[in-house]
Amino acid sequence: MAENSDSEAAAISQHALSYRPASINGEFLGKHIISVDQFQRRDLDILFDAAAAIRKRIRTHDRGLTELCAGKVMASLFFEASTRTDMSFQSAMRRLGGDVIAVSNGVRFSSMYKGENLSDTIRATGCYADVIVLRHPEIGSSYEAGYYLDLLNGRIDNPTVAISGGDGIGEHPTQALLDIFTIFDQKKSLDNLAITLVGDLKHGRTVHSLAKLIAYYDASGVRLCMVAPESLAMPADITDLVEAHGIRVTQTEDLRDVIAETDVIYWTRIQEERFADGAEYDGIKDRFIMTPAVMARAKADAILMHPLPRKHEMGTRSDHDILDADPRSIYFEQMENGMFVRMALLVKVLRGVYV
Ligand code: ASP
């Protein structure tokens, strides 16, 4: 949080706690993208069709893409570190012909450094941009953005939509969108897949969004396995939600129980920055390490995903090199897909057009 801010400026308001973003219901135009709770199967199908079409148009050097968001401005407002989310959104907007303004490293260089609260910073940005991509360490920050932008949009001519780039340990909705797009790419369907999430399922916002979005897709026969130490288990409200959608959930601390049966292995980093106690992190950081020897136990047609960045949870640098050469490792494709899915999302929320 901002160095000079008092607790009032740092806090997420009560309004954010009760704010519910609109469901997509087949229509993206003008809607904030704050949580995967806004999506149903049909919305994903629409978005993925657009992302696949955009990918094809990029690969065939279609110059018409730059007309899709010409004249639109995206603000990149990042108060936490990012490589992929920030760059893929910026690249997406530029490839669509739009412009980008950025307060990356927002804590240091925005007025939040002077103690401005998030809702004011959001509304200032909303005066200049058509879409704001926000990453912020507080859970609920993207809800705060949605609530205050709705107020602003009622007063100014040029409405602005918010897209969450991750709110603390809450959610990372666009990561989950690109993750499921990638699973479809590789497996063609979610039906009957055994999907295993491994690592820091407590603090990992990507797996929170992914587990829920898998449930909302309502595929048949999906099994979700959560592999984590007890202290880093998936929050119970998410496992309950997933089970309520008829998905069989297995929780274990031992990957060997499930790896041989798994179709999609989703590895995650232990989120060091979320631990208040460094000793607790040190005690747990080596619990799950993906190495070539572990991967040797996986199915021949399994896929290995990771939202990245990776650290020692994928072994040493030479383990990385061996894993990277394994055709089952698809995290580079996953990363690239992030840009196509984010392009599709920008076109949909800003223009609503078919691509
Ligand atoms: N890049 C992802 C995120 O922002 C995953 C991670 O940081 O471990 O949540």
XYZ file of C-alpha atoms and ligand atoms in Angstrom:
364
model
C 0.000 0.000 0.000
C 1.015 3.638 -0.396
C 3.801 4.655 1.928
C 2.208 7.918 3.012
C -1.362 6.729 3.213
C -3.261 6.458 6.453
C -5.410 3.404 7.080
C -8.512 5.187 5.822
C -6.943 5.892 2.434
C -5.679 2.320 2.219
C -8.966 0.659 3.086
C -11.483 -0.794 0.678
C -14.831 0.860 1.333
C -18.013 -0.767 2.604
C -19.540 -0.119 -0.821
C -17.063 -2.492 -2.408
C -18.102 -5.280 -0.049
C -21.701 -5.204 -1.214
C -21.067 -4.340 -4.873
C -22.123 -7.035 -7.371
C -20.885 -6.642 -10.942
C -23.367 -7.352 -13.720
C -23.555 -10.861 -15.155
C -22.303 -11.056 -18.722
C -25.302 -12.986 -20.087
C -23.972 -12.999 -23.613
C -23.407 -9.215 -23.710
C -19.985 -7.858 -22.754
C -20.303 -4.258 -23.925
C -19.691 -1.737 -21.140
C -19.456 -4.370 -18.386
C -16.733 -4.411 -15.752
C -14.805 -7.695 -15.538
C -14.293 -8.187 -11.839
C -14.983 -11.809 -10.982
C -15.519 -15.097 -12.768
C -18.878 -15.142 -10.971
C -20.137 -12.981 -13.868
C -19.611 -15.776 -16.412
C -21.582 -18.747 -17.645
C -20.714 -21.347 -20.235
C -22.259 -19.352 -23.103
C -20.122 -16.294 -22.256
C -16.968 -18.368 -22.343
C -17.911 -19.861 -25.689
C -18.470 -16.372 -27.151
C -15.185 -15.088 -25.771
C -13.158 -18.114 -26.853
C -14.565 -17.958 -30.397
C -13.430 -14.333 -30.561
C -10.008 -15.152 -29.097
C -9.495 -17.975 -31.611
C -10.562 -15.675 -34.467
C -8.190 -12.961 -33.283
C -5.334 -15.434 -32.996
C -5.957 -16.506 -36.594
C -6.068 -12.895 -37.759
C -2.764 -12.134 -36.012
C -1.156 -15.173 -37.580
C -2.296 -14.072 -41.022
C -1.091 -10.495 -40.402
C -4.591 -9.055 -40.743
C -4.161 -5.293 -40.517
C -7.870 -4.788 -39.942
C -7.363 -5.712 -36.296
C -6.044 -2.241 -35.569
C -9.448 -0.777 -36.385
C -11.184 -2.659 -33.598
C -10.157 -0.402 -30.723
C -8.853 2.618 -32.653
C -9.461 5.795 -30.683
C -9.854 3.941 -27.378
C -7.518 4.380 -24.424
C -6.594 1.721 -21.870
C -5.076 2.674 -18.510
C -2.808 0.128 -16.915
C -2.977 0.711 -13.169
C -0.758 -1.781 -11.387
C -0.041 -1.529 -7.678
C 1.594 -4.967 -7.537
C 4.296 -6.567 -9.622
C 3.329 -7.993 -12.993
C 5.039 -9.162 -16.153
C 2.499 -11.167 -18.148
C -0.802 -9.552 -17.200
C 0.421 -5.995 -17.654
C 2.385 -6.601 -20.849
C -0.212 -8.826 -22.480
C -2.954 -6.257 -21.861
C -0.772 -3.444 -23.165
C 0.226 -5.429 -26.207
C -3.402 -6.502 -26.749
C -4.619 -2.904 -26.756
C -1.883 -1.741 -29.120
C -2.536 -4.601 -31.532
C -6.184 -3.523 -31.589
C -5.183 0.005 -32.549
C -5.872 1.526 -29.129
C -3.591 3.597 -26.945
C -2.203 2.813 -23.522
C -1.535 5.064 -20.589
C 0.168 3.535 -17.580
C 0.889 4.130 -13.955
C 2.727 0.864 -13.604
C 4.466 0.784 -10.260
C 1.459 2.851 -9.202
C 2.386 2.978 -5.549
C 5.502 5.000 -6.276
C 4.345 7.166 -9.114
C 0.635 7.815 -8.690
C -1.020 10.181 -6.211
C -1.613 7.190 -3.941
C 1.966 7.869 -2.908
C 0.656 11.201 -1.622
C -2.079 9.408 0.309
C -4.900 9.498 -2.242
C -7.396 6.686 -1.744
C -8.031 4.062 -4.406
C -11.547 5.248 -5.234
C -10.261 8.730 -6.130
C -7.353 7.354 -8.144
C -9.783 5.112 -10.018
C -12.119 7.987 -10.820
C -9.246 10.187 -11.961
C -8.146 7.406 -14.299
C -11.738 6.946 -15.444
C -11.788 10.568 -16.629
C -8.989 9.808 -19.096
C -9.404 6.172 -20.136
C -12.098 3.973 -21.683
C -10.899 0.899 -19.823
C -8.818 0.499 -16.677
C -6.891 -2.680 -15.946
C -6.324 -2.699 -12.203
C -4.027 -4.860 -10.123
C -3.985 -4.104 -6.428
C -2.942 -5.998 -3.279
C -6.268 -5.601 -1.462
C -8.997 -8.201 -1.841
C -12.063 -6.357 -3.135
C -10.097 -3.586 -4.865
C -11.628 -4.445 -8.230
C -15.114 -4.269 -6.671
C -14.157 -0.828 -5.368
C -13.225 0.124 -8.928
C -16.554 -1.129 -10.293
C -18.609 0.689 -7.683
C -16.853 4.049 -8.033
C -16.661 3.882 -11.820
C -20.423 3.337 -11.947
C -20.819 6.554 -9.947
C -18.414 8.401 -12.231
C -20.017 7.001 -15.380
C -23.306 8.561 -14.301
C -21.664 12.001 -14.348
C -19.379 12.053 -17.383
C -20.043 11.462 -21.063
C -17.402 8.852 -21.702
C -17.998 5.740 -19.564
C -15.093 3.612 -18.387
C -14.983 -0.104 -17.675
C -12.751 -1.802 -15.123
C -10.993 -5.103 -15.697
C -9.399 -6.844 -12.747
C -5.774 -7.808 -13.194
C -5.821 -9.509 -9.778
C -7.012 -8.340 -6.354
C -4.641 -9.582 -3.685
C -5.415 -13.186 -2.774
C -8.934 -12.802 -4.170
C -9.337 -13.506 -7.860
C -7.545 -13.247 -11.188
C -10.447 -13.620 -13.618
C -8.618 -12.994 -16.888
C -5.975 -15.575 -15.967
C -8.723 -18.164 -15.483
C -10.237 -17.214 -18.846
C -6.935 -17.755 -20.626
C -6.323 -20.961 -18.656
C -9.598 -22.521 -19.765
C -9.055 -21.310 -23.334
C -5.696 -23.113 -23.224
C -7.244 -26.323 -21.855
C -9.772 -26.260 -24.713
C -6.966 -25.707 -27.176
C -5.190 -28.801 -25.965
C -8.029 -31.085 -24.908
C -10.939 -29.823 -27.067
C -13.427 -30.126 -24.188
C -13.593 -30.074 -20.409
C -15.790 -33.175 -20.336
C -14.422 -36.033 -18.248
C -11.102 -34.314 -17.527
C -9.266 -34.849 -14.261
C -7.762 -31.458 -13.407
C -5.252 -31.206 -10.571
C -4.331 -27.907 -8.917
C -1.078 -28.028 -6.953
C 0.685 -25.683 -4.532
C -0.472 -22.598 -2.682
C -4.209 -22.916 -3.153
C -4.928 -20.611 -0.212
C -3.204 -17.481 -1.500
C -3.200 -18.290 -5.215
C -5.809 -16.069 -6.830
C -5.409 -17.820 -10.191
C -6.608 -21.150 -8.804
C -9.516 -19.496 -6.983
C -10.807 -18.103 -10.256
C -9.971 -21.233 -12.228
C -11.766 -23.656 -9.894
C -14.916 -21.522 -9.934
C -14.841 -21.012 -13.689
C -14.479 -24.750 -14.303
C -17.588 -25.207 -12.157
C -19.524 -22.524 -14.047
C -18.761 -24.193 -17.360
C -20.933 -27.121 -16.252
C -19.060 -29.731 -18.263
C -19.889 -33.351 -17.587
C -17.668 -35.716 -15.649
C -14.987 -33.187 -14.629
C -12.971 -34.105 -11.547
C -10.981 -31.521 -9.609
C -8.143 -32.518 -7.384
C -6.539 -30.069 -5.001
C -3.045 -30.897 -3.809
C -1.774 -28.634 -1.030
C -0.512 -28.761 2.524
C -3.385 -28.317 4.957
C -2.306 -24.776 5.848
C -2.426 -23.751 2.157
C -5.645 -25.552 1.223
C -8.227 -24.121 -1.156
C -10.716 -21.900 0.758
C -13.746 -23.958 1.784
C -16.254 -21.599 0.151
C -14.664 -22.351 -3.225
C -14.573 -26.144 -2.781
C -18.188 -26.016 -1.574
C -19.198 -24.009 -4.647
C -17.403 -26.409 -6.974
C -19.046 -29.428 -5.348
C -22.433 -27.741 -5.502
C -21.972 -27.734 -9.295
C -21.684 -31.518 -9.228
C -17.902 -31.705 -9.581
C -16.136 -34.442 -7.669
C -13.393 -32.848 -5.550
C -10.476 -34.738 -4.032
C -8.138 -33.021 -1.592
C -4.785 -34.558 -0.734
C -1.319 -33.564 0.403
C 0.303 -36.239 -1.730
C 0.529 -35.696 -5.468
C 1.379 -39.375 -5.955
C -2.236 -40.201 -5.074
C -3.472 -38.558 -8.259
C -0.785 -37.680 -10.782
C -1.081 -40.873 -12.829
C -4.803 -40.238 -13.373
C -4.541 -36.519 -14.137
C -5.171 -34.924 -17.535
C -4.364 -31.309 -16.618
C -1.676 -30.544 -14.029
C -1.848 -26.899 -12.920
C 1.268 -26.064 -10.894
C 1.524 -22.903 -8.786
C 4.104 -20.907 -6.872
C 4.027 -20.657 -3.080
C 3.083 -16.982 -2.768
C 5.957 -15.776 -0.595
C 4.763 -12.170 -0.554
C 1.490 -13.187 1.136
C 3.140 -14.718 4.222
C 3.341 -12.475 7.287
C 5.778 -14.921 8.850
C 8.930 -15.669 6.826
C 9.617 -18.782 8.920
C 6.239 -20.236 7.948
C 7.074 -19.697 4.278
C 10.509 -21.279 4.699
C 8.938 -24.298 6.378
C 6.564 -24.945 3.512
C 8.212 -23.645 0.363
C 9.775 -26.941 -0.659
C 6.693 -29.115 -0.176
C 5.782 -29.402 -3.861
C 8.478 -29.308 -6.476
C 7.741 -30.252 -10.062
C 10.789 -31.912 -11.595
C 11.328 -34.126 -14.637
C 11.197 -37.139 -12.273
C 7.747 -36.091 -11.028
C 6.570 -35.440 -14.577
C 7.712 -38.927 -15.535
C 4.806 -40.276 -13.470
C 2.219 -38.266 -15.416
C 0.128 -39.592 -18.322
C 1.647 -39.468 -21.789
C -1.068 -37.038 -22.887
C -1.281 -34.972 -19.690
C -0.601 -31.252 -19.950
C 1.435 -29.197 -17.480
C 0.297 -25.618 -16.928
C 1.617 -22.821 -14.699
C 0.406 -19.204 -14.469
C 4.021 -18.123 -13.886
C 6.303 -16.652 -12.634
C 8.040 -19.823 -11.476
C 10.687 -20.176 -8.867
C 12.077 -23.254 -7.187
C 8.640 -24.977 -7.256
C 9.787 -26.147 -10.687
C 13.182 -27.273 -9.457
C 16.498 -25.956 -10.634
C 17.264 -24.048 -13.822
C 18.308 -27.283 -15.450
C 15.012 -28.893 -14.351
C 13.270 -25.937 -16.023
C 15.134 -26.616 -19.245
C 14.191 -30.300 -19.232
C 10.552 -29.581 -18.356
C 10.365 -26.870 -21.024
C 11.453 -29.360 -23.664
C 8.687 -31.783 -22.660
C 5.834 -31.406 -25.188
C 3.368 -31.798 -22.326
C 4.537 -28.467 -20.845
C 2.287 -25.855 -22.373
C 2.912 -22.793 -20.215
C 4.467 -20.847 -23.068
C 1.366 -21.411 -25.197
C -0.693 -20.515 -22.115
C 1.181 -17.209 -21.824
C 0.697 -16.361 -25.477
C -2.990 -17.247 -25.274
C -3.287 -14.604 -22.560
C -2.834 -11.915 -25.155
C -5.448 -13.357 -27.535
C -8.024 -13.768 -24.777
C -7.351 -10.264 -23.466
C -7.673 -8.853 -26.983
C -11.037 -10.587 -27.297
C -12.127 -9.225 -23.942
C -11.088 -5.656 -24.780
C -12.958 -5.756 -28.078
C -16.036 -7.175 -26.398
C -16.230 -4.738 -23.492
C -15.262 -1.669 -25.515
C -16.998 -2.348 -28.817
C -19.226 -5.376 -28.340
C -18.531 -6.391 -31.942
C -18.018 -9.840 -33.418
C -14.533 -10.619 -34.646
N 1.010 -14.254 -12.081
C 0.021 -14.881 -11.235
C -0.666 -13.851 -10.362
O -0.468 -12.677 -10.540
C 0.568 -16.028 -10.477
C 1.637 -15.744 -9.448
O 2.003 -14.602 -9.225
O 2.093 -16.719 -8.839
O -1.424 -14.225 -9.498
